[in-house]
Amino acid sequence: MDIKAIYMHAHALLEGHFKLSSGNHSQYYLQSAKVLEDPKTAKLLADALAKVIQESALEIDTICAPALGGMIAGFALATAMDKRSIFAERVDGAMTIRRGFAIRPNERVLICEDIITTGGSALEAAAAVEAMGGTVVGFAALANRGFCARQNSTLARKESCKLPNDLPLFALEDFTFEIYAPEACPLCAQGKGEAIKPGSRGN
Ligand code: ZN
């Protein structure tokens, strides 16, 4: 399955000249939510991710997604794997599990995102699960931005990855692309017009 082509087709992976929320420029922009706009595509991707996880034989009871970004991916993955689906959300800045979701002692929880960048929100959701007595057994995302190392990829972990070293990260594809300081941007140098900001958090 050509994951990048699926993202391109869904306008979730844009090519052009973009200004990221960091202020840096890039030729590519990921608008992850767009790939889940068509439920059939969401199902296709979640089924493929479920297969990767099932092949690892990791035992999972529940899938927990950090809201909002991970919620659709988490629900789709839970559907594909026939697992319970819960989510964590920010309350006054702190990732919290509420809405009556319970976790039994040592319940095996997989944290699921739409995309893992450095894994900050996923790690905070994991801490919320563990604070309720659950055991986080791994992390999953449809896409890996290339800072963390996923299973079945030779791409090395970068220092900025916040996920624990000793737990697996499952994802369908690495989306690595160069980012440039505006003054060193080759697209600016080539006169490719002004860098545009298509939405929030392109990472
Ligand atoms: Zn530029």
PDB file of C-alpha atoms and ligand atoms in Angstrom:
ATOM      1  CA  MET A   1       0.000   0.000   0.000  1.00  0.00           C
ATOM      2  CA  ASP A   2       1.408   3.402  -0.978  1.00  0.00           C
ATOM      3  CA  ILE A   3       0.639   5.390   2.157  1.00  0.00           C
ATOM      4  CA  LYS A   4       2.143   8.651   0.840  1.00  0.00           C
ATOM      5  CA  ALA A   5      -0.008   8.420  -2.300  1.00  0.00           C
ATOM      6  CA  ILE A   6      -3.106   7.956  -0.108  1.00  0.00           C
ATOM      7  CA  TYR A   7      -2.167  11.058   1.905  1.00  0.00           C
ATOM      8  CA  MET A   8      -1.479  13.047  -1.286  1.00  0.00           C
ATOM      9  CA  HIS A   9      -4.767  11.957  -2.828  1.00  0.00           C
ATOM     10  CA  ALA A  10      -6.653  13.029   0.322  1.00  0.00           C
ATOM     11  CA  HIS A  11      -4.822  16.401   0.360  1.00  0.00           C
ATOM     12  CA  ALA A  12      -3.403  15.395   3.730  1.00  0.00           C
ATOM     13  CA  LEU A  13       0.129  15.708   2.333  1.00  0.00           C
ATOM     14  CA  LEU A  14       0.537  18.982   0.461  1.00  0.00           C
ATOM     15  CA  GLU A  15       3.445  19.973  -1.742  1.00  0.00           C
ATOM     16  CA  GLY A  16       4.338  23.629  -2.245  1.00  0.00           C
ATOM     17  CA  HIS A  17       6.031  26.304  -0.123  1.00  0.00           C
ATOM     18  CA  PHE A  18       4.772  26.386   3.422  1.00  0.00           C
ATOM     19  CA  LYS A  19       5.328  28.272   6.622  1.00  0.00           C
ATOM     20  CA  LEU A  20       5.117  25.954   9.643  1.00  0.00           C
ATOM     21  CA  SER A  21       3.854  27.005  13.065  1.00  0.00           C
ATOM     22  CA  SER A  22       7.506  27.061  14.172  1.00  0.00           C
ATOM     23  CA  GLY A  23       8.138  29.815  11.581  1.00  0.00           C
ATOM     24  CA  ASN A  24      10.322  27.506   9.500  1.00  0.00           C
ATOM     25  CA  HIS A  25       9.634  26.812   5.830  1.00  0.00           C
ATOM     26  CA  SER A  26       9.032  23.476   4.135  1.00  0.00           C
ATOM     27  CA  GLN A  27       8.194  22.059   0.735  1.00  0.00           C
ATOM     28  CA  TYR A  28       5.664  19.721   2.335  1.00  0.00           C
ATOM     29  CA  TYR A  29       2.821  20.123   4.751  1.00  0.00           C
ATOM     30  CA  LEU A  30       0.898  17.435   6.611  1.00  0.00           C
ATOM     31  CA  GLN A  31      -2.751  18.075   7.341  1.00  0.00           C
ATOM     32  CA  SER A  32      -3.316  14.728   9.054  1.00  0.00           C
ATOM     33  CA  ALA A  33      -7.040  15.069   9.718  1.00  0.00           C
ATOM     34  CA  LYS A  34      -7.715  15.229   5.966  1.00  0.00           C
ATOM     35  CA  VAL A  35      -6.713  11.604   5.416  1.00  0.00           C
ATOM     36  CA  LEU A  36      -9.491  10.538   7.812  1.00  0.00           C
ATOM     37  CA  GLU A  37     -12.144  12.680   6.130  1.00  0.00           C
ATOM     38  CA  ASP A  38     -13.315   9.746   4.038  1.00  0.00           C
ATOM     39  CA  PRO A  39     -14.309   6.962   6.456  1.00  0.00           C
ATOM     40  CA  LYS A  40     -13.409   4.342   3.845  1.00  0.00           C
ATOM     41  CA  THR A  41      -9.831   5.638   3.777  1.00  0.00           C
ATOM     42  CA  ALA A  42      -9.776   5.794   7.569  1.00  0.00           C
ATOM     43  CA  LYS A  43     -10.845   2.159   7.678  1.00  0.00           C
ATOM     44  CA  LEU A  44      -8.279   1.142   5.064  1.00  0.00           C
ATOM     45  CA  LEU A  45      -5.449   2.778   7.031  1.00  0.00           C
ATOM     46  CA  ALA A  46      -6.657   1.510  10.407  1.00  0.00           C
ATOM     47  CA  ASP A  47      -6.959  -2.037   9.054  1.00  0.00           C
ATOM     48  CA  ALA A  48      -3.378  -1.839   7.735  1.00  0.00           C
ATOM     49  CA  LEU A  49      -2.110  -0.497  11.075  1.00  0.00           C
ATOM     50  CA  ALA A  50      -4.030  -3.213  12.947  1.00  0.00           C
ATOM     51  CA  LYS A  51      -2.312  -5.830  10.803  1.00  0.00           C
ATOM     52  CA  VAL A  52       1.154  -4.443  11.659  1.00  0.00           C
ATOM     53  CA  ILE A  53       0.313  -4.522  15.378  1.00  0.00           C
ATOM     54  CA  GLN A  54      -1.241  -7.993  15.226  1.00  0.00           C
ATOM     55  CA  GLU A  55       1.872  -9.343  13.483  1.00  0.00           C
ATOM     56  CA  SER A  56       3.935  -8.206  16.470  1.00  0.00           C
ATOM     57  CA  ALA A  57       1.724 -10.356  18.754  1.00  0.00           C
ATOM     58  CA  LEU A  58       1.585  -7.516  21.293  1.00  0.00           C
ATOM     59  CA  GLU A  59      -1.308  -8.084  23.678  1.00  0.00           C
ATOM     60  CA  ILE A  60      -3.662  -5.134  24.010  1.00  0.00           C
ATOM     61  CA  ASP A  61      -6.898  -4.613  25.925  1.00  0.00           C
ATOM     62  CA  THR A  62      -7.660  -1.002  25.147  1.00  0.00           C
ATOM     63  CA  ILE A  63      -6.712   1.811  22.804  1.00  0.00           C
ATOM     64  CA  CYS A  64      -6.412   5.319  24.211  1.00  0.00           C
ATOM     65  CA  ALA A  65      -6.066   8.371  21.973  1.00  0.00           C
ATOM     66  CA  PRO A  66      -5.007  11.875  22.963  1.00  0.00           C
ATOM     67  CA  ALA A  67      -7.775  14.284  21.905  1.00  0.00           C
ATOM     68  CA  LEU A  68      -8.367  15.832  19.506  1.00  0.00           C
ATOM     69  CA  GLY A  69      -5.745  14.732  17.007  1.00  0.00           C
ATOM     70  CA  GLY A  70      -5.740  11.033  17.820  1.00  0.00           C
ATOM     71  CA  MET A  71      -9.436  10.435  18.374  1.00  0.00           C
ATOM     72  CA  ILE A  72     -10.533   9.332  14.915  1.00  0.00           C
ATOM     73  CA  ALA A  73      -7.420   7.239  14.333  1.00  0.00           C
ATOM     74  CA  GLY A  74      -7.808   5.680  17.788  1.00  0.00           C
ATOM     75  CA  PHE A  75     -11.453   4.829  17.244  1.00  0.00           C
ATOM     76  CA  ALA A  76     -10.767   3.419  13.762  1.00  0.00           C
ATOM     77  CA  LEU A  77      -7.896   1.301  15.082  1.00  0.00           C
ATOM     78  CA  ALA A  78      -9.995   0.048  17.998  1.00  0.00           C
ATOM     79  CA  THR A  79     -12.709  -0.918  15.519  1.00  0.00           C
ATOM     80  CA  ALA A  80     -10.181  -2.767  13.334  1.00  0.00           C
ATOM     81  CA  MET A  81      -8.719  -4.611  16.332  1.00  0.00           C
ATOM     82  CA  ASP A  82     -12.010  -5.100  18.186  1.00  0.00           C
ATOM     83  CA  LYS A  83     -10.688  -3.343  21.304  1.00  0.00           C
ATOM     84  CA  ARG A  84     -12.128  -0.833  23.712  1.00  0.00           C
ATOM     85  CA  SER A  85     -11.652   2.783  22.639  1.00  0.00           C
ATOM     86  CA  ILE A  86     -11.085   5.620  25.105  1.00  0.00           C
ATOM     87  CA  PHE A  87      -9.474   9.029  24.903  1.00  0.00           C
ATOM     88  CA  ALA A  88      -7.548  11.462  27.030  1.00  0.00           C
ATOM     89  CA  GLU A  89      -8.108  15.192  26.817  1.00  0.00           C
ATOM     90  CA  ARG A  90      -6.530  18.347  28.099  1.00  0.00           C
ATOM     91  CA  VAL A  91      -8.137  19.906  31.154  1.00  0.00           C
ATOM     92  CA  ASP A  92      -6.420  23.143  32.175  1.00  0.00           C
ATOM     93  CA  GLY A  93      -3.409  22.050  30.145  1.00  0.00           C
ATOM     94  CA  ALA A  94      -3.048  18.598  31.732  1.00  0.00           C
ATOM     95  CA  MET A  95      -3.856  15.413  29.778  1.00  0.00           C
ATOM     96  CA  THR A  96      -6.670  13.736  31.715  1.00  0.00           C
ATOM     97  CA  ILE A  97      -8.917  10.695  31.325  1.00  0.00           C
ATOM     98  CA  ARG A  98     -12.470  11.545  32.338  1.00  0.00           C
ATOM     99  CA  ARG A  99     -16.058  11.078  31.037  1.00  0.00           C
ATOM    100  CA  GLY A 100     -16.469   7.933  33.137  1.00  0.00           C
ATOM    101  CA  PHE A 101     -13.693   5.975  31.402  1.00  0.00           C
ATOM    102  CA  ALA A 102     -12.259   3.461  33.871  1.00  0.00           C
ATOM    103  CA  ILE A 103      -9.020   1.486  33.600  1.00  0.00           C
ATOM    104  CA  ARG A 104      -8.574  -1.693  35.610  1.00  0.00           C
ATOM    105  CA  PRO A 105      -5.261  -2.476  37.302  1.00  0.00           C
ATOM    106  CA  ASN A 106      -2.635  -3.523  34.724  1.00  0.00           C
ATOM    107  CA  GLU A 107      -5.028  -3.149  31.807  1.00  0.00           C
ATOM    108  CA  ARG A 108      -2.843  -3.200  28.687  1.00  0.00           C
ATOM    109  CA  VAL A 109      -3.274   0.072  26.840  1.00  0.00           C
ATOM    110  CA  LEU A 110      -1.953   1.122  23.441  1.00  0.00           C
ATOM    111  CA  ILE A 111      -1.749   4.885  22.877  1.00  0.00           C
ATOM    112  CA  CYS A 112      -2.879   5.867  19.359  1.00  0.00           C
ATOM    113  CA  GLU A 113      -2.286   9.144  17.509  1.00  0.00           C
ATOM    114  CA  ASP A 114      -2.988  10.212  13.938  1.00  0.00           C
ATOM    115  CA  ILE A 115       0.630  11.285  13.614  1.00  0.00           C
ATOM    116  CA  ILE A 116       3.584  11.052  15.960  1.00  0.00           C
ATOM    117  CA  THR A 117       5.839  14.086  15.764  1.00  0.00           C
ATOM    118  CA  THR A 118       8.011  14.094  18.870  1.00  0.00           C
ATOM    119  CA  GLY A 119       5.344  12.164  20.789  1.00  0.00           C
ATOM    120  CA  GLY A 120       4.642  14.759  23.488  1.00  0.00           C
ATOM    121  CA  SER A 121       0.852  14.374  23.614  1.00  0.00           C
ATOM    122  CA  ALA A 122       1.099  10.582  23.341  1.00  0.00           C
ATOM    123  CA  LEU A 123       3.495  10.512  26.272  1.00  0.00           C
ATOM    124  CA  GLU A 124       1.162  12.682  28.354  1.00  0.00           C
ATOM    125  CA  ALA A 125      -1.763  10.359  27.526  1.00  0.00           C
ATOM    126  CA  ALA A 126       0.415   7.410  28.582  1.00  0.00           C
ATOM    127  CA  ALA A 127       1.114   9.094  31.916  1.00  0.00           C
ATOM    128  CA  ALA A 128      -2.637   9.623  32.425  1.00  0.00           C
ATOM    129  CA  VAL A 129      -3.272   5.901  31.728  1.00  0.00           C
ATOM    130  CA  GLU A 130      -0.564   4.851  34.167  1.00  0.00           C
ATOM    131  CA  ALA A 131      -1.831   7.240  36.826  1.00  0.00           C
ATOM    132  CA  MET A 132      -5.113   5.263  36.694  1.00  0.00           C
ATOM    133  CA  GLY A 133      -3.309   1.931  37.127  1.00  0.00           C
ATOM    134  CA  GLY A 134      -3.101   0.863  33.493  1.00  0.00           C
ATOM    135  CA  THR A 135       0.002  -0.453  31.756  1.00  0.00           C
ATOM    136  CA  VAL A 136       1.043   1.249  28.535  1.00  0.00           C
ATOM    137  CA  VAL A 137       2.311  -1.456  26.183  1.00  0.00           C
ATOM    138  CA  GLY A 138       3.131   0.666  23.141  1.00  0.00           C
ATOM    139  CA  PHE A 139       2.308   3.525  20.819  1.00  0.00           C
ATOM    140  CA  ALA A 140       0.705   3.640  17.400  1.00  0.00           C
ATOM    141  CA  ALA A 141       0.071   6.253  14.737  1.00  0.00           C
ATOM    142  CA  LEU A 142      -0.962   6.229  11.130  1.00  0.00           C
ATOM    143  CA  ALA A 143       2.073   8.336  10.253  1.00  0.00           C
ATOM    144  CA  ASN A 144       5.450   8.913  11.858  1.00  0.00           C
ATOM    145  CA  ARG A 145       6.976  12.337  11.256  1.00  0.00           C
ATOM    146  CA  GLY A 146      10.451  10.809  11.487  1.00  0.00           C
ATOM    147  CA  PHE A 147      11.649  11.948  14.908  1.00  0.00           C
ATOM    148  CA  CYS A 148      10.790   8.652  16.613  1.00  0.00           C
ATOM    149  CA  ALA A 149      11.754   5.181  15.394  1.00  0.00           C
ATOM    150  CA  ARG A 150       8.883   2.901  14.400  1.00  0.00           C
ATOM    151  CA  GLN A 151       8.810  -0.887  14.067  1.00  0.00           C
ATOM    152  CA  ASN A 152       9.714  -2.184  10.569  1.00  0.00           C
ATOM    153  CA  SER A 153      11.682   0.940   9.615  1.00  0.00           C
ATOM    154  CA  THR A 154      15.420   1.585   9.595  1.00  0.00           C
ATOM    155  CA  LEU A 155      14.922   5.283  10.272  1.00  0.00           C
ATOM    156  CA  ALA A 156      16.874   6.202  13.406  1.00  0.00           C
ATOM    157  CA  ARG A 157      15.379   7.808  16.475  1.00  0.00           C
ATOM    158  CA  LYS A 158      16.212  11.508  16.849  1.00  0.00           C
ATOM    159  CA  GLU A 159      17.084  13.152  20.122  1.00  0.00           C
ATOM    160  CA  SER A 160      13.851  15.161  20.060  1.00  0.00           C
ATOM    161  CA  CYS A 161      11.710  11.989  20.307  1.00  0.00           C
ATOM    162  CA  LYS A 162       9.948  11.972  23.680  1.00  0.00           C
ATOM    163  CA  LEU A 163       8.576   8.409  23.556  1.00  0.00           C
ATOM    164  CA  PRO A 164      10.190   5.808  25.823  1.00  0.00           C
ATOM    165  CA  ASN A 165      12.911   3.714  24.169  1.00  0.00           C
ATOM    166  CA  ASP A 166      11.670   0.424  25.549  1.00  0.00           C
ATOM    167  CA  LEU A 167       8.149   0.459  24.082  1.00  0.00           C
ATOM    168  CA  PRO A 168       7.269  -0.187  20.422  1.00  0.00           C
ATOM    169  CA  LEU A 169       5.924   2.467  18.069  1.00  0.00           C
ATOM    170  CA  PHE A 170       3.791   1.129  15.226  1.00  0.00           C
ATOM    171  CA  ALA A 171       3.087   3.333  12.213  1.00  0.00           C
ATOM    172  CA  LEU A 172       2.393   2.848   8.530  1.00  0.00           C
ATOM    173  CA  GLU A 173       4.934   5.250   7.068  1.00  0.00           C
ATOM    174  CA  ASP A 174       7.712   7.719   7.864  1.00  0.00           C
ATOM    175  CA  PHE A 175       7.040  11.242   6.648  1.00  0.00           C
ATOM    176  CA  THR A 176      10.433  12.888   6.795  1.00  0.00           C
ATOM    177  CA  PHE A 177      10.987  16.161   5.078  1.00  0.00           C
ATOM    178  CA  GLU A 178      13.419  19.013   5.381  1.00  0.00           C
ATOM    179  CA  ILE A 179      12.486  22.157   7.227  1.00  0.00           C
ATOM    180  CA  TYR A 180      14.398  25.378   6.667  1.00  0.00           C
ATOM    181  CA  ALA A 181      14.964  28.582   8.578  1.00  0.00           C
ATOM    182  CA  PRO A 182      13.354  31.287   6.388  1.00  0.00           C
ATOM    183  CA  GLU A 183      16.739  32.886   5.620  1.00  0.00           C
ATOM    184  CA  ALA A 184      18.154  29.516   4.480  1.00  0.00           C
ATOM    185  CA  CYS A 185      15.065  28.314   2.585  1.00  0.00           C
ATOM    186  CA  PRO A 186      15.936  27.092  -0.941  1.00  0.00           C
ATOM    187  CA  LEU A 187      12.316  27.619  -2.034  1.00  0.00           C
ATOM    188  CA  CYS A 188      12.572  31.305  -1.067  1.00  0.00           C
ATOM    189  CA  ALA A 189      15.954  31.459  -2.832  1.00  0.00           C
ATOM    190  CA  GLN A 190      14.391  29.989  -5.983  1.00  0.00           C
ATOM    191  CA  GLY A 191      11.700  32.674  -5.899  1.00  0.00           C
ATOM    192  CA  LYS A 192       8.875  30.180  -5.269  1.00  0.00           C
ATOM    193  CA  GLY A 193       6.620  32.905  -3.897  1.00  0.00           C
ATOM    194  CA  GLU A 194       5.718  33.591  -0.307  1.00  0.00           C
ATOM    195  CA  ALA A 195       5.515  30.662   2.124  1.00  0.00           C
ATOM    196  CA  ILE A 196       1.891  30.039   3.043  1.00  0.00           C
ATOM    197  CA  LYS A 197       0.354  28.663   6.224  1.00  0.00           C
ATOM    198  CA  PRO A 198      -2.429  26.276   5.240  1.00  0.00           C
ATOM    199  CA  GLY A 199      -3.710  25.442   8.724  1.00  0.00           C
ATOM    200  CA  SER A 200      -2.780  24.907  12.321  1.00  0.00           C
ATOM    201  CA  ARG A 201       0.121  22.708  13.389  1.00  0.00           C
ATOM    202  CA  GLY A 202       1.681  21.325  10.232  1.00  0.00           C
ATOM    203  CA  ASN A 203       4.687  20.258  12.248  1.00  0.00           C
TER     204      ASN A 203
HETATM  205 ZN    ZN B   1      10.791  29.619   2.039  1.00  0.00          ZN
END
